[in-house]
PDB file of C-alpha atoms in Angstrom:
ATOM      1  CA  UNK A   1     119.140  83.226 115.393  1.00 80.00           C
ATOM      2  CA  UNK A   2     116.054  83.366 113.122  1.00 91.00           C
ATOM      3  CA  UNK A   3     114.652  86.750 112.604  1.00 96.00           C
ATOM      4  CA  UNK A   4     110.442  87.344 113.908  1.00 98.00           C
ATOM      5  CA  UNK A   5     108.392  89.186 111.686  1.00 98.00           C
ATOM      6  CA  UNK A   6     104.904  90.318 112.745  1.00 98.00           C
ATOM      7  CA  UNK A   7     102.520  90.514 109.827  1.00 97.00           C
ATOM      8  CA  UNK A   8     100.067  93.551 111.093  1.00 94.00           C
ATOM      9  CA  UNK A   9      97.080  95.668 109.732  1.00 91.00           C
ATOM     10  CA  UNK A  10      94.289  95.892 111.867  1.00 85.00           C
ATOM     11  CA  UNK A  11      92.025  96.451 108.728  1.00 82.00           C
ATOM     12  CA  UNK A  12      91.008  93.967 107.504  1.00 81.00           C
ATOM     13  CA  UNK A  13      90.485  92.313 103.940  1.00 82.00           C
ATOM     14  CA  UNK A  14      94.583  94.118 103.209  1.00 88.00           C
ATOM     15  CA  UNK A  15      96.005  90.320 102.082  1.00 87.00           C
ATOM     16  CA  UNK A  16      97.699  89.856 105.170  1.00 93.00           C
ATOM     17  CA  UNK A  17      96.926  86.095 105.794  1.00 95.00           C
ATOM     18  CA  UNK A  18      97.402  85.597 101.999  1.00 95.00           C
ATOM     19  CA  UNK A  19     101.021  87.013 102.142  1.00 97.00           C
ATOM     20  CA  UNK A  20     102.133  85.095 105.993  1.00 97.00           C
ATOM     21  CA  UNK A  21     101.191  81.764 103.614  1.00 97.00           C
ATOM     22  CA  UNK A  22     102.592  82.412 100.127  1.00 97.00           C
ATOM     23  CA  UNK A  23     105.973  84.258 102.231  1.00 98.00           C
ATOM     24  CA  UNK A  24     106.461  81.818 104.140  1.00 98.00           C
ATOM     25  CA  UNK A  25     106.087  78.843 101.346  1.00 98.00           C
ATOM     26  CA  UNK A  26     107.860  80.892  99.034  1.00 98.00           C
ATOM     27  CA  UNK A  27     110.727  81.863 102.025  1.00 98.00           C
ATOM     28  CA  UNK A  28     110.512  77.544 102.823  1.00 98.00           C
ATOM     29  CA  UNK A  29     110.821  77.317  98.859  1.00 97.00           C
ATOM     30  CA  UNK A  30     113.952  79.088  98.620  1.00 96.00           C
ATOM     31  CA  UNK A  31     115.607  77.222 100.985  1.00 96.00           C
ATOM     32  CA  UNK A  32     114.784  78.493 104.734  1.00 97.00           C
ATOM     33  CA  UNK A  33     113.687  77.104 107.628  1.00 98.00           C
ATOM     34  CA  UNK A  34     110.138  78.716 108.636  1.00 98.00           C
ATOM     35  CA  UNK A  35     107.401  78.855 111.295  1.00 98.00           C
ATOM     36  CA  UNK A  36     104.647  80.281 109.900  1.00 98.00           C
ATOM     37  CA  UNK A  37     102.634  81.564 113.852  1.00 98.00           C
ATOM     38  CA  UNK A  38      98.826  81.596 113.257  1.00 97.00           C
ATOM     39  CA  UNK A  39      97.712  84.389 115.753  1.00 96.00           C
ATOM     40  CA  UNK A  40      94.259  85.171 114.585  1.00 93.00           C
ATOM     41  CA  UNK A  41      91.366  83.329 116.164  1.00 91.00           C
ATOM     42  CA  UNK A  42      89.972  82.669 112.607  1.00 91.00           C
ATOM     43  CA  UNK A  43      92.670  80.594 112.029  1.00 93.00           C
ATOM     44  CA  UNK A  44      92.847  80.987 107.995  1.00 94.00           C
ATOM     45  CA  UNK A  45      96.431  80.556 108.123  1.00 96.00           C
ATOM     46  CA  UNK A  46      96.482  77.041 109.545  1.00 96.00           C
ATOM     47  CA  UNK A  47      93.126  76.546 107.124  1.00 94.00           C
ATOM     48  CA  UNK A  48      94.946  77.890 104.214  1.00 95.00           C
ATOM     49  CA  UNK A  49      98.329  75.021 104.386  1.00 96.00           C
ATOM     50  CA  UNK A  50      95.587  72.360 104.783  1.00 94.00           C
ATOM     51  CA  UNK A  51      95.647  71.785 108.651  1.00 94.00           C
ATOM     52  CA  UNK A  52      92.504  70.503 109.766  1.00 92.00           C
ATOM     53  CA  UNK A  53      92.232  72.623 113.063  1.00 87.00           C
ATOM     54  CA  UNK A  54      89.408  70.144 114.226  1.00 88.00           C
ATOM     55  CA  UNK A  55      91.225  67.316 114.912  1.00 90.00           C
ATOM     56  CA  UNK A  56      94.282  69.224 116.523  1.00 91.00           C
ATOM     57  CA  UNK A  57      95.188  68.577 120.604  1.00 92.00           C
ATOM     58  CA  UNK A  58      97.445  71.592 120.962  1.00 95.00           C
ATOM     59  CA  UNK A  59      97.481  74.725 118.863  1.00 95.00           C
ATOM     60  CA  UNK A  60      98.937  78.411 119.926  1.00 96.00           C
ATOM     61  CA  UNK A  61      96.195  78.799 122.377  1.00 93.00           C
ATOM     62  CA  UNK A  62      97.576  76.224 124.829  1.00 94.00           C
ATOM     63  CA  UNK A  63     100.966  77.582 124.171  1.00 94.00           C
ATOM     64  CA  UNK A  64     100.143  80.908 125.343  1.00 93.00           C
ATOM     65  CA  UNK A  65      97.563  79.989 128.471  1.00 92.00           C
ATOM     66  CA  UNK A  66      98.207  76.946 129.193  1.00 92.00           C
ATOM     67  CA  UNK A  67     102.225  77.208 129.191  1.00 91.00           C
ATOM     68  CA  UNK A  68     101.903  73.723 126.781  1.00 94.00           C
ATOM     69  CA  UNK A  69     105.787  73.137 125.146  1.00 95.00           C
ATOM     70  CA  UNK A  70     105.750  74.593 121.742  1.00 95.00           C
ATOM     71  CA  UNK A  71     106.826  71.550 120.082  1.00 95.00           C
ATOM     72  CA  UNK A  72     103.878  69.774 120.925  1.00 96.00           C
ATOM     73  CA  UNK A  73     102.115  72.730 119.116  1.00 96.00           C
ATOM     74  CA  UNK A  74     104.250  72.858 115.821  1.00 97.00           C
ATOM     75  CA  UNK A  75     102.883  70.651 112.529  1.00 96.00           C
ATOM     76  CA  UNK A  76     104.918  70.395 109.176  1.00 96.00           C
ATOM     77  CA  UNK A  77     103.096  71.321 106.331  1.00 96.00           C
ATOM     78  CA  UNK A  78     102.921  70.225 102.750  1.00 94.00           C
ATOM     79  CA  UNK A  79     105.837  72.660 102.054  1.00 96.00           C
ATOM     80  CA  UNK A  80     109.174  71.414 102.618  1.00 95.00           C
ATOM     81  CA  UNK A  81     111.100  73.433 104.973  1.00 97.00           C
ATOM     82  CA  UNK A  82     107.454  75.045 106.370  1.00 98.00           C
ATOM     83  CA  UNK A  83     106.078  74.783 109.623  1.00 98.00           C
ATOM     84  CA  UNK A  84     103.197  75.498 111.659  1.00 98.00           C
ATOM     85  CA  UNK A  85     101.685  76.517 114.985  1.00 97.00           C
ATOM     86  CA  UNK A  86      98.297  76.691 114.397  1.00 96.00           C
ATOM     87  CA  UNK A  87      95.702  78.831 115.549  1.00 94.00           C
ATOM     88  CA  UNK A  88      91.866  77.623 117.095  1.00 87.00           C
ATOM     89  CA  UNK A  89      88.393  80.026 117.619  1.00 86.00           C
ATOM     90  CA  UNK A  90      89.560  79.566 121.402  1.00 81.00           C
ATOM     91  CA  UNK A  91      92.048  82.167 120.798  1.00 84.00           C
ATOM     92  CA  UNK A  92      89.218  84.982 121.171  1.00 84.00           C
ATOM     93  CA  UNK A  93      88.735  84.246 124.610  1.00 84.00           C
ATOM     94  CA  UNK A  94      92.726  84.186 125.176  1.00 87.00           C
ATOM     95  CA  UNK A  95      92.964  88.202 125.234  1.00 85.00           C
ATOM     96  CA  UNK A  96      90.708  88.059 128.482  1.00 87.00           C
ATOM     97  CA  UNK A  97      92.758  84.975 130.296  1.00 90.00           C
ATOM     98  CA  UNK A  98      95.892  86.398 129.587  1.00 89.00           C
ATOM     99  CA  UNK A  99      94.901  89.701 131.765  1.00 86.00           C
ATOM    100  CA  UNK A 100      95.538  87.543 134.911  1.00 86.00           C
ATOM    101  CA  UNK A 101      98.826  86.606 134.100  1.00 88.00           C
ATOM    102  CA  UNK A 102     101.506  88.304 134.534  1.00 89.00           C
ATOM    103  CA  UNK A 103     104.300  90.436 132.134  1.00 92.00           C
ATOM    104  CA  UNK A 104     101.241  89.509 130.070  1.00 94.00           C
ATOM    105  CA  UNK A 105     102.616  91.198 127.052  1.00 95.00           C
ATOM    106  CA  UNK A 106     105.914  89.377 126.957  1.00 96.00           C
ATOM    107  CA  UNK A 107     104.364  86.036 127.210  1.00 95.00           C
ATOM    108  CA  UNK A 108     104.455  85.389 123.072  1.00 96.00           C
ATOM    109  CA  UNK A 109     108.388  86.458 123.148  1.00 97.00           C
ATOM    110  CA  UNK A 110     108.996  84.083 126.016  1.00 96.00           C
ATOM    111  CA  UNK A 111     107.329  81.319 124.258  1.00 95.00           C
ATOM    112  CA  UNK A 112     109.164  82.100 121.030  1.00 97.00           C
ATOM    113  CA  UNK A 113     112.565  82.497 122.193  1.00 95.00           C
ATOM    114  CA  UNK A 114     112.863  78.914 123.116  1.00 94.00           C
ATOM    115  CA  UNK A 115     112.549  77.877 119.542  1.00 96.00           C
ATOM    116  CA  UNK A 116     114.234  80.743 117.445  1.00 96.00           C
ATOM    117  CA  UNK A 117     117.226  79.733 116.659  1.00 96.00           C
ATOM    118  CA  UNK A 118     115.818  76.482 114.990  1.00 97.00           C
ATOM    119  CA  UNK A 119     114.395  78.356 112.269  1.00 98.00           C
ATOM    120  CA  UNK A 120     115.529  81.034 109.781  1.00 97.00           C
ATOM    121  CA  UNK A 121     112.378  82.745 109.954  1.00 98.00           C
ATOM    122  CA  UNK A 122     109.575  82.620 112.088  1.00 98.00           C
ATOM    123  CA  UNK A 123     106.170  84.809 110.585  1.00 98.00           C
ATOM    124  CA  UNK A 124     103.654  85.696 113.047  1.00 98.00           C
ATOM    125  CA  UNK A 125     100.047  86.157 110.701  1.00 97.00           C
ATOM    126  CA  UNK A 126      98.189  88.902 113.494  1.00 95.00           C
ATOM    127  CA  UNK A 127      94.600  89.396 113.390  1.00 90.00           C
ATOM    128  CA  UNK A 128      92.794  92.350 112.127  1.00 88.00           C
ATOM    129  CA  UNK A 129      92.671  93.991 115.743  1.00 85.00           C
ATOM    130  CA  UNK A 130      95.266  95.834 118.123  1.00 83.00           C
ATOM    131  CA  UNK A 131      94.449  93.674 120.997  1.00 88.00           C
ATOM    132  CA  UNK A 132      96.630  92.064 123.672  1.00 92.00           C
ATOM    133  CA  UNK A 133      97.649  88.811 121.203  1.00 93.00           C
ATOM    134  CA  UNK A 134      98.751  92.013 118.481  1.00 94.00           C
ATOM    135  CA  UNK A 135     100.741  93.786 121.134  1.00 95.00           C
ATOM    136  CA  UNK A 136     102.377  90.307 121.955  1.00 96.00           C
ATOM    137  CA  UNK A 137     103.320  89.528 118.870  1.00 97.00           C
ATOM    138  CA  UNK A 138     104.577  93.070 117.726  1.00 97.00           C
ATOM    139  CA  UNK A 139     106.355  92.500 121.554  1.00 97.00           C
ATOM    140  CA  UNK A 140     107.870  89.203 120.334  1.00 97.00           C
ATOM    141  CA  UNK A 141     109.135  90.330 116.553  1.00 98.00           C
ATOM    142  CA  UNK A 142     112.087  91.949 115.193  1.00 97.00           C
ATOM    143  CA  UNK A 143     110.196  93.686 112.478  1.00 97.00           C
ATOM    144  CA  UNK A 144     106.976  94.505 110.828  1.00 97.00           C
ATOM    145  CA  UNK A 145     105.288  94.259 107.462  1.00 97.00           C
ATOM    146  CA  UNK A 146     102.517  96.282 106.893  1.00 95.00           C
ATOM    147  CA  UNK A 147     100.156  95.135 103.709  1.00 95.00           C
ATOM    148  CA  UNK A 148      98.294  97.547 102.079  1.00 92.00           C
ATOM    149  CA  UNK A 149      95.663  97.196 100.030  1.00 88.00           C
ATOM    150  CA  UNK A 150      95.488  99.427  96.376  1.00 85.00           C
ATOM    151  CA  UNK A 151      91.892 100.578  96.561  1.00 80.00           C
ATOM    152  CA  UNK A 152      90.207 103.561  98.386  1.00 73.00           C
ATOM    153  CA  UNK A 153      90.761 104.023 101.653  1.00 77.00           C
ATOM    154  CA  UNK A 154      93.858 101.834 101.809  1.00 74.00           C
ATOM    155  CA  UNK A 155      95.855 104.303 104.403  1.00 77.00           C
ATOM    156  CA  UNK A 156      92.959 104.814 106.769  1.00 76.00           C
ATOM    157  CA  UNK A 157      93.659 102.937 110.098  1.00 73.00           C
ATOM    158  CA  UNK A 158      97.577 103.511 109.381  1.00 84.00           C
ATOM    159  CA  UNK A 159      98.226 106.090 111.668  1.00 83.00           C
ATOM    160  CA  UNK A 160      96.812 104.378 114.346  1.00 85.00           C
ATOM    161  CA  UNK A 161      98.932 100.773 113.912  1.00 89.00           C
ATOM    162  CA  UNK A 162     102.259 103.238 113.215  1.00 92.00           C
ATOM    163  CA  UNK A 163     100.937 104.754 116.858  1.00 91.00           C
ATOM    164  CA  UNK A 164     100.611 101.234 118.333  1.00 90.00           C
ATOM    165  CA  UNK A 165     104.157 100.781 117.047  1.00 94.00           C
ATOM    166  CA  UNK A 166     105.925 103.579 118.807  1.00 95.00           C
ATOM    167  CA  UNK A 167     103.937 102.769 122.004  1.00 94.00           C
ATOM    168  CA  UNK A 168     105.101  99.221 121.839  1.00 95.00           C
ATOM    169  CA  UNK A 169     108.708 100.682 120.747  1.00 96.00           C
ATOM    170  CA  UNK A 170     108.779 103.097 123.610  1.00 96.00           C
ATOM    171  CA  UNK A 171     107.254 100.603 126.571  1.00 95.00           C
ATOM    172  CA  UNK A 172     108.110  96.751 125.374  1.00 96.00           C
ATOM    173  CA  UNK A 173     110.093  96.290 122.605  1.00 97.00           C
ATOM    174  CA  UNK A 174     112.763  99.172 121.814  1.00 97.00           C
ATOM    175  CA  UNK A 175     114.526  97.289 119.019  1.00 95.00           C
ATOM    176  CA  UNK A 176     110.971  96.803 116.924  1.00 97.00           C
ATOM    177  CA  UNK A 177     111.524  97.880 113.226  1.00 96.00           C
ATOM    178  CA  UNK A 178     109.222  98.621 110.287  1.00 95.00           C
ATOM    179  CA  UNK A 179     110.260  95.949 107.962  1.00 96.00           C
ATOM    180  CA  UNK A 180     108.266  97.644 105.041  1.00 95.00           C
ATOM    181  CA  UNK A 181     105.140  98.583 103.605  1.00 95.00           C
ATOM    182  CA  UNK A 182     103.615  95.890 100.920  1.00 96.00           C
ATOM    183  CA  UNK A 183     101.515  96.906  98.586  1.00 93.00           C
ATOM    184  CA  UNK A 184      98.980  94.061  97.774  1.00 94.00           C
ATOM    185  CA  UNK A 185      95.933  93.471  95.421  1.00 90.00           C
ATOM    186  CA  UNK A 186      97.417  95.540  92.572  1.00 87.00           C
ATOM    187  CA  UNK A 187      95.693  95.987  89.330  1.00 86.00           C
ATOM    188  CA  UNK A 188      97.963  98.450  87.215  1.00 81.00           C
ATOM    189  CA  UNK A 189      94.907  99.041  84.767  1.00 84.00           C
ATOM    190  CA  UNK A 190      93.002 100.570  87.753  1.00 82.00           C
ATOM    191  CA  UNK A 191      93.383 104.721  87.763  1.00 86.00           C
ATOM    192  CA  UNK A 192      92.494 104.431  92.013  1.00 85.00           C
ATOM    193  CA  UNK A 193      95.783 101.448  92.241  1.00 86.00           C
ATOM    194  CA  UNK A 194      98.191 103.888  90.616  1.00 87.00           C
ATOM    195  CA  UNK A 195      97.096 106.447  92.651  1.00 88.00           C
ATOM    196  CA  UNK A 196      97.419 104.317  95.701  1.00 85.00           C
ATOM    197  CA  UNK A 197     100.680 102.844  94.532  1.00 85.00           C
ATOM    198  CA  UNK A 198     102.212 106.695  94.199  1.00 88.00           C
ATOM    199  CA  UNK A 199     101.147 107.972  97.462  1.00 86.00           C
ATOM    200  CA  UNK A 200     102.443 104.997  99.274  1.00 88.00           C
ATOM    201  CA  UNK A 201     105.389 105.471  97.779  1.00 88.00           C
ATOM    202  CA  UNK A 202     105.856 109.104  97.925  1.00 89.00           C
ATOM    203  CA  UNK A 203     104.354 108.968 101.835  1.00 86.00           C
ATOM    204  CA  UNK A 204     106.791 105.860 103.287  1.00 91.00           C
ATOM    205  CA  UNK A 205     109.335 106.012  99.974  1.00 90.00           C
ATOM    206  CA  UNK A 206     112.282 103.517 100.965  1.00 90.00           C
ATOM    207  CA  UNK A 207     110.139 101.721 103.566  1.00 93.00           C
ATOM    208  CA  UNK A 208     108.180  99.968 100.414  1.00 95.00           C
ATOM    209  CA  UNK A 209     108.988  96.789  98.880  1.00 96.00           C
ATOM    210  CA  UNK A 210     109.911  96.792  95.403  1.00 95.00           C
ATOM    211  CA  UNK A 211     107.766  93.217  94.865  1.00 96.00           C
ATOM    212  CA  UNK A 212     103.869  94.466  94.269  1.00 95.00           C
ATOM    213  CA  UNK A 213     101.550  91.959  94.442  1.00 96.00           C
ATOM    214  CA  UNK A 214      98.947  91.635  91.945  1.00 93.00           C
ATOM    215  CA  UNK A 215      95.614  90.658  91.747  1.00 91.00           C
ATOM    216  CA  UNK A 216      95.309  87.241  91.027  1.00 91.00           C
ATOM    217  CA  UNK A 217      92.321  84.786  90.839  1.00 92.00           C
ATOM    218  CA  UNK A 218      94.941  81.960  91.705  1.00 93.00           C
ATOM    219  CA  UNK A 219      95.969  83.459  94.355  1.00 92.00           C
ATOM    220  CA  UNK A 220      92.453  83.974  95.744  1.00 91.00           C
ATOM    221  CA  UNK A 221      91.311  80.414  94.901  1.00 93.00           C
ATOM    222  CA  UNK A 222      94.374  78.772  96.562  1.00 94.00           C
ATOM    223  CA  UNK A 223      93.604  78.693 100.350  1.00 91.00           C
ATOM    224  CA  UNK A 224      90.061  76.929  99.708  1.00 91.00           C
ATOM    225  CA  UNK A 225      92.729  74.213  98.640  1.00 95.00           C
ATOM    226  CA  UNK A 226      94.541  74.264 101.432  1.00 94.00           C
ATOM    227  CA  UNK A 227      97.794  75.048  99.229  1.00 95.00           C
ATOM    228  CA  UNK A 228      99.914  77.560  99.159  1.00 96.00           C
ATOM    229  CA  UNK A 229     100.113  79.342  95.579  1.00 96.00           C
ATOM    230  CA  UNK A 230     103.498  78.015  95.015  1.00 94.00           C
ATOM    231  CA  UNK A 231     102.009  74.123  95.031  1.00 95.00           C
ATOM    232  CA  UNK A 232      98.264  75.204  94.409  1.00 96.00           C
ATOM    233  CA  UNK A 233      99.687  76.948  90.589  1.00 94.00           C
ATOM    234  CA  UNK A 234     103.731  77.632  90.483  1.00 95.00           C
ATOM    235  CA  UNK A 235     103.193  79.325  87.011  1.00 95.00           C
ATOM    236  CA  UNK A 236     100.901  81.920  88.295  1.00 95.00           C
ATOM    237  CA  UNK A 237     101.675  85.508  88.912  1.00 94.00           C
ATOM    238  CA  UNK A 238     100.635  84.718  92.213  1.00 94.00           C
ATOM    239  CA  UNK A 239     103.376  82.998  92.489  1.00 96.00           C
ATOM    240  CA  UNK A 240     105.827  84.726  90.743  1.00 97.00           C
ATOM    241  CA  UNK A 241     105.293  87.924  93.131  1.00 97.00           C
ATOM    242  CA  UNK A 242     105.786  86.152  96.716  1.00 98.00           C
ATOM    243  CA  UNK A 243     108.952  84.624  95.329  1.00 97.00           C
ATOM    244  CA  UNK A 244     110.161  87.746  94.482  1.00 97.00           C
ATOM    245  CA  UNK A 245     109.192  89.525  97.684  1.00 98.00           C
ATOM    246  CA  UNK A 246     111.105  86.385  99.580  1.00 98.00           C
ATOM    247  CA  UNK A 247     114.022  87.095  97.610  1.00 97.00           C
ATOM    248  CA  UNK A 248     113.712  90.622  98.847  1.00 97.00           C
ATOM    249  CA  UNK A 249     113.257  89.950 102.143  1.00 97.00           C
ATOM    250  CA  UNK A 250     116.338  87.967 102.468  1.00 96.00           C
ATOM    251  CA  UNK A 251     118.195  90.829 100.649  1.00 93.00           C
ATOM    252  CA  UNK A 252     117.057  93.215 103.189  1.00 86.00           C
ATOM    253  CA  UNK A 253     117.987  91.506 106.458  1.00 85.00           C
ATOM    254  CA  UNK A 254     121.359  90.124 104.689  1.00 82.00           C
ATOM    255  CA  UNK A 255     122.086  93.521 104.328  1.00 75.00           C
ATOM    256  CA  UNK A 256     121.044  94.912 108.127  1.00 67.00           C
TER     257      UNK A 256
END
């Protein structure tokens, strides 16, 4: 059965649709099945691995309100091995549907349970919000990762997504786990990213990935491509660091 991890900050700007593509195509890469979820209404995900969300019929928004089969909502992608359900700007309006219906938080774990064991993985990119589509999909996963950004105020807003997490933990899903902290956007010359970098570490300690990911311009420029880093420049640090973290990733829930 393929494991569900949530990708959640509600800050924005931490590199959290950056690392649900370049994980995923890195994960796919290596040799996995995966469903990359695009649950934010801005849909960068699905803009990011080139889907043109204009032209789509179904996307997660029907999925979730409309009860459309998932299938009909999945694309491939450029990446062998890498799927997606993408997201539309409908999606905003979704939270306020979805009040009417009912077990209303369980309704992304419903959907997703009818295709999890096709895929190794299934990464569900959240938007920068705790609303009703983040409580579904923190409902839905097995675990979380939590990017964080090295530059000031990269713990603010923490607290509050660790609370959201013990609510969800205590009330809808008792089996959620923290699948670690990432630190993202690292620039080891900066004084403020080392200090980040040790009290991340000495505040979570075993919870944080090894992989750091740097800055990188490739990285940045990639999604305007509609690429992944891995096809957009393999050579590139970029690329290099979300190939590592997949490698770590698999270590960790090999070894659960």
């Amino acid at each position: 059965m393929g494991r569900i991890i949530a990708l959640a900050n509600q800050k924005g700007g931490v590199g959290k649709t950056t690392t649900a593509i370049n994980l995923a195509a890195s994960l796919a890469n290596i040799g996995k099945k995966v469903l990359l979820v695009d649950a934010d209404p801005q849909a960068n995900a699905s803009s990011g691995l080139g889907i043109d969300i204009k032209t789509l019929e179904f996307t997660i928004y029907e999925c979730l309100i409309d009860s459309v089969p998932v299938h009909q909502a999945i694309r491939p992608t450029e990446v062998e091995n890498l799927y997606i359900m993408p997201s539309h700007i409908d999606l905003v309006g979704a939270e306020i549907e979805m009040l009417n219906i009912p077990d209303r938080e369980r309704i992304m774990r419903n959907m997703l349970r009818q295709i999890q064991d096709e895929y190794d993985f299934i990464l569900i990119d959240c938007s920068p919000s705790l609303g009703l589509i983040t409580v579904n999909a923190l409902t839905a996963a097995n675990s979380v990762i939590i990017p964080v950004q090295c530059e000031y105020f990269a713990l603010e807003g923490i607290s509050k997504l660790l609370n959201t997490i013990k609510i969800i933990k205590s009330k809808l899903n008792p089996a959620l786990a923290i699948e670690g902290f990432l630190l993202t956007m690292y620039d080891n010359r900066l004084r403020l990213a080392n200090q980040v970098y040790d009290e991340v570490r000495k505040h979570f300690q075993n919870m944080v990935f090894n992989t750091v990911i740097a800055r990188n311009v490739r990285l940045s420029e990639a999604p305007s491509h509609g690429k992944p880093v891995l096809l957009y420049d393999p050579e590139s640090k970029g690329a290099a660091n979300y190939i590592d973290l997949a490698k770590e990733l698999i270590q960790r829930t090999e070894n659960k």
